Short mmCIF file of C-alpha atoms in Angstrom, two decimals:
data_model
loop_
_atom_site.label_atom_id
_atom_site.label_comp_id
_atom_site.label_asym_id
_atom_site.label_seq_id
_atom_site.Cartn_x
_atom_site.Cartn_y
_atom_site.Cartn_z
CA MET A 1 21.92 47.47 23.32
CA GLU A 2 18.59 48.33 21.98
CA LEU A 3 18.28 48.07 18.72
CA LYS A 4 15.87 50.68 17.56
CA PRO A 5 17.50 52.99 19.48
CA ALA A 6 20.94 52.08 17.84
CA LEU A 7 19.60 52.15 14.43
CA GLU A 8 18.65 55.38 15.08
CA ALA A 9 22.04 56.35 16.02
CA VAL A 10 23.99 55.24 13.30
CA LEU A 11 21.58 56.27 10.76
CA MET A 12 22.28 59.71 12.38
CA VAL A 13 25.86 60.06 11.19
CA VAL A 14 25.33 57.85 7.19
CA ASP A 15 25.76 60.21 4.15
CA GLU A 16 24.45 57.41 2.12
CA PRO A 17 21.75 55.03 2.48
CA ALA A 18 22.64 52.07 4.54
CA THR A 19 22.05 49.10 3.91
CA GLU A 20 20.30 46.12 5.78
CA GLU A 21 22.98 43.96 5.61
CA HIS A 22 25.55 46.67 6.70
CA LEU A 23 23.52 47.45 9.49
CA ALA A 24 22.60 43.92 10.59
CA LYS A 25 26.55 43.20 10.69
CA VAL A 26 27.58 46.64 12.39
CA LEU A 27 24.91 46.19 15.00
CA GLU A 28 25.43 42.09 15.17
CA ARG A 29 21.59 40.96 14.87
CA PRO A 30 20.07 39.02 12.23
CA ARG A 31 18.90 40.59 9.16
CA ARG A 32 15.23 39.93 9.33
CA GLU A 33 15.50 41.47 12.99
CA VAL A 34 17.07 44.73 11.97
CA ALA A 35 14.49 45.10 8.73
CA ASP A 36 11.53 44.63 11.27
CA ALA A 37 12.97 46.79 13.52
CA LEU A 38 13.66 49.65 10.67
CA ARG A 39 9.96 49.52 9.29
CA GLU A 40 8.34 49.60 12.62
CA LEU A 41 10.29 53.20 13.41
CA ALA A 42 9.17 54.19 10.02
CA ASP A 43 5.65 53.49 10.79
CA GLU A 44 6.46 54.93 13.98
CA TYR A 45 7.45 58.60 13.07
CA ASP A 46 4.51 58.12 10.32
CA VAL A 47 2.18 57.53 13.26
CA GLN A 48 3.89 60.16 15.56
CA GLY A 49 3.45 63.46 12.67
CA ARG A 50 7.26 63.99 12.91
CA GLY A 51 9.02 66.02 10.64
CA PHE A 52 11.39 63.38 9.63
CA GLN A 53 10.80 60.19 7.79
CA LEU A 54 12.85 57.03 7.49
CA ARG A 55 12.52 55.67 4.14
CA LEU A 56 13.72 52.72 1.79
CA VAL A 57 15.63 54.38 -0.93
CA ALA A 58 18.30 53.04 -3.68
CA GLY A 59 18.83 49.92 -1.52
CA GLY A 60 19.35 51.08 1.62
CA TRP A 61 17.84 53.18 4.70
CA ARG A 62 18.37 57.03 5.10
CA TYR A 63 16.37 59.99 7.25
CA TYR A 64 14.72 62.45 4.90
CA THR A 65 12.75 65.84 5.63
CA ARG A 66 8.86 65.10 5.69
CA PRO A 67 7.60 66.94 2.36
CA GLU A 68 5.39 69.18 3.64
CA TYR A 69 8.64 70.62 6.27
CA ALA A 70 10.74 70.49 2.68
CA GLN A 71 10.42 74.47 2.16
CA ALA A 72 11.47 75.25 6.26
CA VAL A 73 14.59 73.13 5.41
CA GLU A 74 15.07 74.79 1.97
CA SER A 75 14.99 78.34 3.45
CA PHE A 76 17.46 77.54 6.25
CA VAL A 77 19.65 75.22 4.12
CA LEU A 78 19.90 77.82 1.36
CA ASP A 79 19.19 81.18 2.69
CA GLY A 80 17.15 82.08 -0.27
CA GLN A 81 19.52 80.66 -2.74
CA GLN A 82 18.85 78.38 -5.70
CA ALA A 83 20.79 75.16 -5.60
CA ARG A 84 19.06 73.40 -8.66
CA LEU A 85 20.22 71.93 -11.92
CA THR A 86 19.26 74.32 -15.60
CA GLN A 87 16.68 73.15 -17.65
CA ALA A 88 19.15 71.66 -20.07
CA ALA A 89 20.81 69.67 -17.52
CA LEU A 90 17.44 68.30 -16.00
CA GLU A 91 16.63 67.33 -19.72
CA THR A 92 19.91 65.70 -20.65
CA LEU A 93 19.63 63.27 -17.04
CA ALA A 94 16.01 62.26 -18.52
CA VAL A 95 17.63 61.08 -21.59
CA VAL A 96 20.11 59.22 -19.63
CA ALA A 97 17.95 58.05 -17.53
CA TYR A 98 15.38 56.73 -19.50
CA ARG A 99 17.82 55.07 -22.39
CA GLN A 100 20.85 54.17 -20.09
CA PRO A 101 23.43 52.64 -20.92
CA VAL A 102 23.71 56.10 -23.67
CA SER A 103 26.33 57.99 -25.38
CA ARG A 104 26.87 61.41 -25.03
CA SER A 105 26.32 61.82 -28.86
CA ARG A 106 23.24 59.33 -28.58
CA VAL A 107 22.34 62.44 -26.02
CA SER A 108 22.82 65.51 -28.15
CA ALA A 109 20.75 63.61 -31.24
CA VAL A 110 17.79 63.24 -28.84
CA ARG A 111 17.85 66.67 -27.64
CA GLY A 112 19.26 68.24 -30.97
CA VAL A 113 22.05 70.33 -29.47
CA ASN A 114 25.71 69.44 -27.93
CA CYS A 115 25.05 68.16 -24.26
CA ASP A 116 29.06 67.58 -23.79
CA GLY A 117 29.23 70.69 -20.91
CA VAL A 118 25.92 69.21 -19.17
CA MET A 119 26.55 65.89 -19.05
CA ARG A 120 30.11 66.85 -17.44
CA THR A 121 28.22 68.95 -15.45
CA LEU A 122 26.28 65.78 -14.17
CA LEU A 123 28.99 63.74 -13.72
CA GLN A 124 30.71 66.41 -11.35
CA ARG A 125 27.44 66.16 -9.45
CA GLY A 126 27.64 62.16 -8.80
CA LEU A 127 24.40 61.80 -11.18
CA VAL A 128 25.75 59.72 -13.90
CA GLU A 129 28.80 57.34 -14.46
CA GLU A 130 30.59 55.64 -16.91
CA ALA A 131 29.14 52.31 -18.16
CA GLY A 132 31.09 50.66 -20.53
CA ALA A 133 32.59 51.42 -23.90
CA GLU A 134 30.22 50.81 -27.43
CA PRO A 135 31.09 48.31 -29.41
CA GLU A 136 30.07 49.38 -32.96
CA THR A 137 31.87 53.14 -31.92
CA GLY A 138 34.17 52.61 -28.73
CA ALA A 139 31.89 55.84 -27.21
CA ILE A 140 31.96 55.59 -23.77
CA LEU A 141 28.12 54.48 -22.48
CA TYR A 142 26.66 56.57 -19.25
CA ARG A 143 24.39 55.09 -17.01
CA THR A 144 22.55 57.24 -13.91
CA THR A 145 23.74 56.55 -9.95
CA ASN A 146 22.98 55.31 -6.79
CA TYR A 147 23.22 58.76 -5.51
CA PHE A 148 20.73 59.77 -8.25
CA LEU A 149 18.16 57.26 -6.92
CA GLU A 150 18.41 59.18 -3.70
CA ARG A 151 17.69 62.21 -4.61
CA MET A 152 15.30 61.47 -6.56
CA GLY A 153 13.83 59.28 -3.86
CA LEU A 154 13.48 55.97 -5.28
CA ARG A 155 14.09 52.59 -4.79
CA GLY A 156 15.50 51.65 -8.15
CA LEU A 157 14.67 52.45 -12.22
CA ASP A 158 11.52 50.49 -11.94
CA GLU A 159 10.03 53.25 -10.14
CA LEU A 160 10.77 55.63 -13.01
CA PRO A 161 7.56 57.41 -14.43
CA GLU A 162 6.18 55.88 -17.34
CA LEU A 163 7.50 57.30 -20.10
CA ALA A 164 5.39 55.44 -23.17
CA PRO A 165 2.64 58.40 -24.09
CA PHE A 166 5.92 60.72 -25.20
CA LEU A 167 8.13 57.77 -26.70
CA PRO A 168 6.82 58.56 -30.65
CA GLU A 169 8.09 62.12 -30.22
CA ALA A 170 11.03 61.61 -28.65
CA GLU A 171 11.48 58.98 -31.41
CA ALA A 172 11.15 61.05 -33.95
CA ILE A 173 12.69 64.30 -32.71
CA GLU A 174 15.84 61.85 -32.70
CA ALA A 175 15.21 60.59 -35.64
CA GLU A 176 15.26 64.16 -37.32
CA THR A 177 18.26 65.22 -35.49
CA GLN A 178 20.30 61.93 -35.46
CA GLU A 179 22.47 62.98 -39.30
CA GLY A 180 22.16 66.24 -38.05
CA VAL A 181 24.73 65.18 -35.16
CA PRO A 182 27.44 62.74 -36.60
CA SER A 183 29.06 62.93 -32.90
CA PHE A 184 29.45 65.01 -30.19
CA ASP A 185 30.97 62.35 -28.10
CA PRO A 186 34.53 63.11 -27.69
CA ASP A 187 35.12 60.07 -26.72
CA ALA A 188 34.48 58.62 -29.95
CA PRO A 189 37.30 57.53 -32.00
CA ASP A 190 36.22 59.69 -35.07
CA ALA A 191 34.97 62.67 -32.37
CA PRO A 192 36.15 65.79 -34.08
CA ASP A 193 38.53 68.34 -32.41
CA SER A 194 37.04 70.43 -29.96
CA GLU A 195 38.19 73.87 -31.63
CA HIS A 196 35.86 72.67 -34.81
CA ALA A 197 33.13 71.78 -32.66
CA ASP A 198 29.52 72.72 -33.55
CA ASP A 199 28.85 76.31 -32.03
CA LYS A 200 25.72 74.79 -31.02
CA THR A 201 27.79 73.45 -27.95
CA GLU A 202 25.21 74.01 -24.42
CA LEU A 203 27.17 75.07 -21.27
#
């Protein structure tokens, strides 16, 4: 088999980014040869101005719609329906991304509102996952997933936008809200009964 057409055929059916190691194993070719072929394909698509791109994201390769044609694809797939995260979900996801691993109570403290419902939504969508427990409290910690990187188009967390200009303000907000939000994390040992939870729960 010719390598490039074989790579194209495989990448057309993957449901998550495929690593160079996996592709090399499947096609029984040296990893370096596969890596070079992938980069050549990506360059060829760019030069030809195709409606799709071959990109290295979250440690693997996958086809993506070229950004300038995203509106056409969105119109076709969603048929005018919106399928986006709410503002609350986006804010919660941002806190997890920049402070991970982090407990739900810490996320709630930063935002100043109970985030349990939003966290459950992010877990169900596969954007965050459990990452062990906090030694001091036993509360479950959370981090972003490879699927998050894939959806954001990032190779790794080091490609997240610089947050330094906003850190002082974020730290001040957390300091002001920490005492008012003792524990919204139901996984923490001393978490309040759900029937008596703060009325500020955000769904």
